[in-house]
XYZ file of C-alpha atoms in Angstrom:
501
model
C 0.000 0.000 0.000
C 1.294 3.467 -0.952
C 0.755 6.102 1.721
C 1.368 9.823 1.547
C 3.091 11.430 4.521
C 0.427 13.306 6.543
C 0.158 17.028 6.124
C 1.078 17.846 9.727
C 4.576 16.415 9.253
C 6.996 19.347 8.726
C 8.434 19.544 5.230
C 12.100 20.023 4.417
C 13.194 23.205 2.622
C 12.604 22.773 -1.122
C 15.651 21.946 -3.226
C 16.795 24.411 -5.868
C 15.127 22.771 -8.835
C 16.430 23.757 -12.258
C 12.888 24.304 -13.549
C 11.605 26.470 -10.682
C 9.451 29.505 -11.448
C 7.586 31.978 -9.265
C 3.914 32.604 -10.017
C 2.272 35.666 -8.406
C -1.304 35.022 -7.246
C -3.924 37.596 -6.243
C -6.788 36.143 -4.168
C -10.065 38.097 -4.117
C -13.681 37.524 -3.130
C -15.073 38.800 -6.453
C -13.820 40.033 -9.848
C -12.290 43.488 -9.981
C -10.127 45.560 -12.275
C -6.962 43.967 -13.538
C -3.970 45.130 -11.466
C -1.598 47.418 -13.307
C 1.927 46.293 -14.051
C 3.197 48.609 -11.307
C 0.697 47.287 -8.745
C 1.631 43.709 -9.566
C 5.387 44.243 -9.403
C 5.440 46.431 -6.290
C 2.911 44.449 -4.243
C 3.957 43.228 -0.821
C 3.814 39.495 -1.432
C 3.215 36.897 1.213
C 4.593 33.390 0.770
C 1.965 30.806 -0.091
C 1.520 28.638 2.993
C -0.940 25.795 3.393
C -3.526 26.661 6.034
C -6.825 25.382 7.384
C -8.887 27.849 5.393
C -9.060 29.337 1.926
C -6.330 31.996 1.758
C -7.247 35.529 2.742
C -7.474 38.173 0.054
C -4.173 39.608 -1.082
C -1.018 38.983 -3.098
C 0.954 35.764 -2.719
C 4.168 34.495 -4.226
C 4.102 30.799 -5.080
C 6.981 28.750 -6.434
C 6.401 25.755 -8.666
C 8.210 23.690 -11.275
C 7.777 23.443 -15.020
C 7.095 19.747 -14.416
C 4.104 20.547 -12.244
C 2.694 22.875 -14.897
C 3.191 20.306 -17.660
C 1.523 17.659 -15.485
C -1.530 19.905 -15.207
C -1.499 20.548 -18.969
C -1.580 16.856 -19.834
C -4.540 16.110 -17.558
C -6.923 19.068 -17.777
C -9.823 19.595 -20.132
C -12.269 17.657 -22.203
C -11.973 13.891 -21.956
C -11.353 12.806 -25.547
C -10.298 9.273 -24.688
C -13.698 7.726 -25.567
C -13.124 8.917 -29.134
C -9.595 7.515 -29.126
C -10.602 4.018 -28.050
C -10.845 2.943 -31.677
C -7.884 5.076 -32.833
C -5.507 5.173 -29.847
C -2.476 6.036 -31.962
C -3.681 9.654 -31.951
C -3.054 9.975 -28.208
C 0.470 11.235 -28.929
C -1.010 14.047 -31.030
C -3.519 15.025 -28.367
C -0.818 15.178 -25.703
C 1.403 17.220 -27.999
C -1.473 19.627 -28.654
C -1.953 20.171 -24.918
C 1.652 21.107 -24.172
C 2.806 22.631 -27.474
C 1.345 26.131 -26.845
C 3.180 26.336 -23.517
C 6.501 25.423 -25.104
C 5.882 27.656 -28.113
C 4.849 30.867 -26.386
C 6.151 30.977 -22.796
C 9.498 32.447 -21.846
C 11.227 33.391 -18.609
C 12.385 36.631 -17.043
C 14.293 37.517 -13.897
C 12.429 39.312 -11.137
C 13.089 39.973 -7.470
C 10.159 41.346 -5.465
C 10.901 44.645 -3.713
C 10.098 43.001 -0.374
C 11.910 39.789 0.641
C 9.837 36.632 0.152
C 11.230 33.326 1.473
C 11.907 30.656 -1.119
C 11.481 32.660 -4.321
C 13.446 31.505 -7.357
C 13.840 34.952 -8.906
C 12.377 33.756 -12.224
C 8.884 34.267 -13.556
C 7.060 33.206 -16.694
C 6.113 35.590 -19.479
C 5.070 35.533 -23.129
C 7.995 35.340 -25.517
C 8.707 37.308 -28.730
C 7.267 34.518 -30.889
C 3.880 35.234 -29.333
C 4.349 39.003 -29.337
C 5.502 39.469 -32.916
C 4.921 36.296 -34.907
C 1.509 35.004 -33.892
C -1.820 35.951 -35.402
C -4.934 36.577 -33.337
C -6.630 33.208 -33.820
C -3.530 31.340 -32.662
C -3.224 33.696 -29.689
C -6.805 32.931 -28.664
C -6.181 29.192 -28.859
C -2.995 29.543 -26.807
C -4.808 31.702 -24.235
C -7.459 28.998 -23.795
C -4.877 26.269 -23.236
C -2.822 28.460 -20.882
C -5.914 29.417 -18.894
C -7.081 25.828 -18.493
C -3.612 24.604 -17.525
C -3.022 27.239 -14.876
C -6.542 26.853 -13.454
C -5.893 23.122 -13.044
C -2.509 23.830 -11.492
C -3.887 26.450 -9.088
C -6.925 24.482 -7.917
C -5.103 21.196 -7.486
C -1.492 22.065 -6.614
C -2.191 25.178 -4.539
C -5.692 24.686 -3.178
C -5.876 20.923 -2.688
C -8.773 20.100 -4.999
C -9.166 16.512 -6.172
C -9.435 15.366 -9.791
C -11.265 17.820 -12.060
C -13.777 16.904 -14.754
C -15.368 18.816 -17.606
C -18.789 20.059 -16.536
C -20.325 19.345 -19.948
C -20.716 15.654 -19.020
C -23.257 16.454 -16.315
C -21.537 17.688 -13.186
C -21.315 16.245 -9.677
C -24.935 15.357 -8.846
C -26.742 12.747 -10.989
C -30.136 14.301 -10.263
C -28.918 17.570 -11.794
C -27.212 16.118 -14.866
C -29.863 17.239 -17.343
C -29.652 20.843 -16.135
C -25.872 20.879 -16.446
C -26.136 19.283 -19.893
C -28.231 22.154 -21.264
C -26.416 22.992 -24.501
C -27.712 26.567 -24.464
C -26.669 27.427 -20.898
C -23.462 29.410 -20.374
C -21.831 27.337 -17.648
C -18.289 27.064 -16.236
C -15.563 24.757 -17.558
C -14.754 22.353 -14.737
C -15.923 20.871 -11.489
C -14.201 18.947 -8.717
C -14.733 17.743 -5.185
C -12.781 19.186 -2.282
C -12.778 16.373 0.246
C -11.423 18.297 3.226
C -13.788 21.201 2.688
C -16.685 18.822 1.926
C -17.809 20.936 -1.003
C -18.076 20.734 -4.740
C -16.154 23.338 -6.696
C -17.247 24.928 -9.954
C -14.292 26.367 -11.848
C -14.060 28.760 -14.775
C -10.735 29.453 -16.468
C -9.792 32.585 -18.395
C -6.442 33.149 -20.085
C -4.613 35.828 -22.057
C -4.757 39.556 -21.423
C -7.562 39.027 -18.905
C -9.430 42.195 -18.001
C -12.597 42.908 -16.027
C -15.031 42.211 -18.931
C -13.671 38.675 -19.344
C -13.781 38.097 -15.592
C -17.365 39.347 -15.352
C -18.340 36.938 -18.111
C -16.659 34.089 -16.248
C -18.326 35.083 -12.973
C -21.733 35.046 -14.689
C -21.014 31.517 -15.939
C -20.139 30.447 -12.400
C -23.278 32.031 -10.963
C -25.374 30.179 -13.552
C -23.808 26.915 -12.429
C -24.204 27.897 -8.782
C -27.948 28.425 -9.208
C -28.260 24.807 -10.394
C -26.159 23.487 -7.504
C -27.792 25.756 -4.908
C -28.952 22.951 -2.589
C -25.408 21.635 -2.175
C -22.491 23.351 -0.438
C -20.114 24.490 -3.134
C -17.486 27.045 -3.962
C -17.234 28.974 -7.217
C -13.680 29.687 -8.348
C -12.660 31.960 -11.218
C -9.001 31.637 -12.213
C -7.686 34.329 -14.542
C -4.243 33.764 -16.040
C -3.026 37.151 -17.147
C -0.077 37.277 -19.507
C 1.272 39.953 -21.815
C 4.634 40.184 -23.597
C 7.371 41.576 -21.305
C 5.031 41.352 -18.287
C 5.054 38.681 -15.592
C 2.449 35.956 -15.858
C 0.201 36.139 -12.789
C -3.076 34.674 -11.586
C -6.198 36.164 -10.081
C -8.337 33.749 -8.050
C -11.817 35.134 -7.387
C -14.015 32.877 -5.283
C -17.124 32.604 -3.150
C -18.380 29.871 -0.813
C -22.047 29.177 -1.517
C -24.209 27.333 0.981
C -27.810 27.882 1.954
C -28.269 26.698 5.568
C -31.975 26.108 4.874
C -31.277 23.545 2.149
C -27.831 22.232 2.942
C -27.221 18.690 1.679
C -24.071 17.036 2.982
C -21.977 15.410 0.273
C -19.692 13.273 2.403
C -17.094 13.418 5.145
C -15.165 16.601 5.626
C -14.168 18.966 8.364
C -16.047 21.950 7.010
C -13.322 24.549 7.353
C -10.196 22.390 7.464
C -8.015 22.628 4.378
C -5.453 19.987 3.426
C -1.770 20.755 3.640
C -1.115 19.224 0.250
C -2.935 18.471 -2.995
C -5.292 15.544 -3.271
C -5.057 12.919 -5.982
C -6.882 9.638 -6.563
C -3.440 8.046 -6.923
C -2.891 8.496 -3.189
C -5.487 5.767 -2.521
C -4.932 3.303 -5.366
C -4.398 0.393 -3.009
C -7.440 1.090 -0.830
C -10.218 2.630 -2.909
C -11.928 1.203 -5.994
C -13.332 4.661 -6.747
C -9.827 6.139 -6.650
C -8.487 3.404 -8.917
C -11.188 4.030 -11.511
C -10.659 7.806 -11.313
C -6.895 7.417 -11.749
C -7.309 5.021 -14.674
C -9.700 7.424 -16.407
C -7.356 10.353 -15.799
C -4.368 8.475 -17.241
C -5.956 6.916 -20.330
C -4.217 9.331 -22.706
C -0.857 8.340 -21.276
C -1.834 4.671 -21.420
C -2.726 4.950 -25.106
C 0.545 6.771 -25.792
C 2.502 3.957 -24.135
C 0.523 0.981 -25.366
C 0.484 2.043 -29.012
C 3.934 3.603 -29.299
C 6.480 2.021 -31.588
C 8.482 -0.559 -29.603
C 11.697 1.363 -30.270
C 10.233 4.375 -28.408
C 9.624 2.512 -25.152
C 12.002 2.525 -22.197
C 11.802 1.704 -18.524
C 12.788 4.219 -15.855
C 13.942 3.121 -12.415
C 12.028 4.921 -9.662
C 11.691 4.407 -5.888
C 9.394 1.527 -4.993
C 8.150 3.530 -1.994
C 6.503 6.609 -3.477
C 4.625 8.133 -0.541
C 6.815 11.237 -0.411
C 5.647 14.554 0.937
C 5.076 16.828 -2.030
C 4.092 20.453 -2.498
C 2.460 19.977 -5.903
C 0.947 17.217 -7.975
C 4.347 15.585 -8.469
C 7.497 14.727 -6.526
C 10.722 15.760 -8.313
C 13.184 12.893 -8.169
C 15.972 15.248 -7.092
C 14.509 15.199 -3.598
C 14.786 11.394 -3.370
C 17.665 8.908 -3.239
C 16.920 7.736 -6.766
C 20.307 8.612 -8.248
C 22.169 6.667 -5.558
C 19.858 3.665 -5.858
C 20.205 3.660 -9.643
C 23.963 3.626 -9.253
C 23.673 0.671 -6.875
C 21.580 -1.201 -9.421
C 24.569 -0.990 -11.754
C 24.928 -3.584 -14.462
C 21.977 -5.619 -13.224
C 19.618 -2.954 -14.566
C 21.040 -3.553 -18.041
C 21.007 -7.344 -17.813
C 19.318 -9.365 -20.532
C 18.053 -11.772 -17.870
C 14.694 -10.242 -16.964
C 14.286 -12.211 -13.756
C 17.736 -11.268 -12.456
C 17.177 -7.627 -13.346
C 13.804 -7.466 -11.625
C 15.063 -9.152 -8.464
C 18.124 -6.916 -8.258
C 16.292 -3.628 -8.607
C 13.634 -4.769 -6.121
C 16.293 -5.641 -3.569
C 17.650 -2.094 -3.848
C 14.187 -0.567 -3.395
C 13.467 0.374 -6.996
C 10.621 -0.246 -9.409
C 10.612 0.105 -13.195
C 7.999 2.298 -14.885
C 7.267 2.050 -18.595
C 8.050 5.390 -20.301
C 7.867 6.969 -23.722
C 8.928 10.294 -25.222
C 5.966 12.169 -26.655
C 6.881 13.018 -30.231
C 7.741 16.651 -31.028
C 7.673 17.708 -27.371
C 10.194 17.912 -24.576
C 8.306 15.547 -22.297
C 8.433 11.871 -21.358
C 5.428 10.174 -19.744
C 5.106 6.817 -18.022
C 3.316 4.746 -15.421
C 3.561 1.776 -13.115
C 2.711 -1.730 -14.293
C -0.270 -1.883 -11.905
C -1.866 1.329 -13.154
C -1.039 0.277 -16.726
C -2.905 -3.004 -16.191
C -5.911 -1.153 -14.763
C -5.949 1.170 -17.786
C -5.701 -1.820 -20.127
C -8.735 -3.381 -18.471
C -10.662 -0.117 -18.695
C -9.759 0.107 -22.388
C -11.007 -3.420 -23.052
C -14.294 -2.746 -21.298
C -14.828 0.569 -23.130
C -14.447 -1.219 -26.452
C -17.205 -3.585 -25.339
C -19.381 -0.568 -24.509
C -19.182 0.575 -28.113
C -17.064 3.698 -27.778
C -18.535 6.719 -29.613
C -17.585 7.251 -33.217
C -18.551 9.624 -35.989
C -17.960 8.420 -39.527
C -16.157 10.803 -41.863
C -19.062 10.827 -44.334
C -21.451 11.682 -41.493
C -19.184 14.429 -40.181
C -18.939 16.020 -43.624
C -22.699 16.562 -43.653
C -22.733 18.404 -40.321
C -21.812 22.005 -39.617
C -19.323 22.644 -36.812
C -21.931 23.269 -34.087
C -23.785 20.086 -35.049
C -20.577 18.055 -34.950
C -19.791 19.518 -31.518
C -23.242 18.650 -30.160
C -23.154 15.162 -31.690
C -19.748 14.476 -30.178
C -20.926 15.714 -26.781
C -24.006 13.479 -26.909
C -21.794 10.516 -27.809
C -19.503 11.146 -24.841
C -22.433 11.515 -22.452
C -24.072 8.297 -23.655
C -20.756 6.507 -23.355
C -20.288 7.546 -19.725
C -23.886 6.663 -18.923
C -23.149 3.109 -20.104
C -19.910 3.130 -18.124
C -21.782 4.145 -14.971
C -24.273 1.309 -15.439
C -21.410 -1.198 -15.708
C -19.584 0.266 -12.705
C -19.761 -2.528 -10.057
C -18.403 -5.200 -12.394
C -15.892 -2.804 -13.941
C -14.431 -1.825 -10.569
C -13.963 -5.474 -9.611
C -12.148 -6.111 -12.882
C -9.886 -3.091 -12.441
C -9.022 -4.129 -8.892
C -8.143 -7.655 -10.000
C -5.953 -6.351 -12.829
C -4.229 -3.889 -10.503
C -3.441 -6.478 -7.844
C -2.199 -9.233 -10.166
C 0.003 -6.966 -12.306
C 2.459 -6.364 -9.465
C 4.250 -9.602 -10.382
C 3.932 -9.294 -14.167
C 6.776 -8.524 -16.519
C 6.356 -5.633 -18.924
C 6.638 -8.104 -21.797
C 3.493 -9.826 -20.484
C 1.546 -6.582 -20.223
C 2.657 -5.443 -23.688
C 2.249 -8.851 -25.346
C 5.776 -8.443 -26.632
C 9.066 -10.225 -26.132
C 10.995 -6.989 -26.567
C 13.750 -6.513 -23.998
C 13.113 -2.918 -22.955
C 16.083 -0.645 -22.466
C 16.424 0.864 -19.001
C 17.320 4.535 -18.516
C 18.946 4.830 -21.926
C 21.893 7.180 -22.027
C 21.503 10.165 -24.346
C 22.547 13.758 -24.734
C 19.146 14.831 -23.366
C 19.257 15.896 -19.703
C 15.947 15.069 -18.072
C 14.308 16.581 -15.015
C 12.214 13.726 -13.658
C 9.207 13.492 -11.369
C 6.800 10.837 -10.143
C 3.435 10.348 -8.517
C 2.377 7.082 -6.866
C 1.427 5.703 -10.282
C 2.919 7.919 -12.987
C 6.202 9.299 -14.318
C 6.926 12.609 -16.025
C 10.181 14.103 -17.273
C 11.000 17.284 -19.159
C 14.102 18.108 -21.137
C 16.225 20.710 -19.372
C 17.216 22.121 -22.765
C 13.572 22.887 -23.585
C 12.636 24.896 -20.495
C 11.212 28.383 -21.120
C 14.142 30.529 -22.235
C 14.815 34.179 -21.291
C 12.383 36.344 -23.241
């Protein structure tokens, strides 16, 4: 069983990660005018510290890693995996599309706040000259959407401790309210999630780009529309604006309001009411104990599973990672620099490269290592991977979704539909698919649990139906900054970090 160190255990000072960036955050109780550049740069920042309540209004300086941001980018947004069930080879393209705008348009700049803030890196993100001078408006709008969604996911999960997010278009948190949230003509927010410690649902709207008050008011109206549907349930509305302009620091505004009517309050599960976690929540933290968490993690990682399962064999590697992965973390991931991985890999020595699979597996286990399957995502600077147990659970979920007749839209049918009709048809397909999945849930969860438990002793060749002898931690000129979660692996190329703009 993988356990995360409790939040009350003091954390060690963060290492000086090569991909650290500072992200200014302004917390407010409602939308207001966008801060001027001078206000943002001369504000008296407080360090972001986990507390028992939602942070008070004001400016905060948070420090994160590029890995954490990329992790959020790969997981947020519309779930397209039902459409990829029959064409999983396109998973690489979808993952590339999610991270490419960040690599293409974000740069770095040096900045020291006028007032000392503990732990700052002195580097912030900004938009680079490619965006400023070489990008037309349509491409800028698309990049702003992706940036806004990514940073909203990062803020709500890494900073504020929210669990897994889902796109609201599939029906939202309460089955009895699904039809209201599925109203195609309603202007509703992007995402929802469940905050276990707060015992509330969250409705989240993301805005990105040069975000001013008109855009924030529009987002707030979307949140209020969703709030009116969810009125009988305690919930929080959260508007995350990611403001970025060339030569200016990227910063976030988080406008929020806790909504609960004491006359109609419906409790949604255990929670302490006003206690906040001291670290982000993830279904991966409970893979060994909770069938719901295992299903949620498998659904969240299906894109990565497709990318691994249907990659060319020559693209696959295994990465040695600590077998005990319950580290204290301050974001969604744990950078491997803060573990003993390098020393343990050195101890593994030649055994890790042995052609004898049994000897290799036994040796790395004795040292306290596990081997995750990994793959470089084409045309990006990222590598993704996962454990054999989560891989097996995803494989089982894939097999069952094929049986449920995953949604499809034939090319000749699509050609006859205008864009709005194609969008609505695709949305209906996804909703019907998840309705079938929900009906099959008890049996599906048993199958996922069985696959997860039995895969611990499997070889990768068994899970891949291949006799290929996978290369471990292949040497190359690419310097990787690696990170793990209990079930997944992520690495970014140090040479492809945002460059000075």
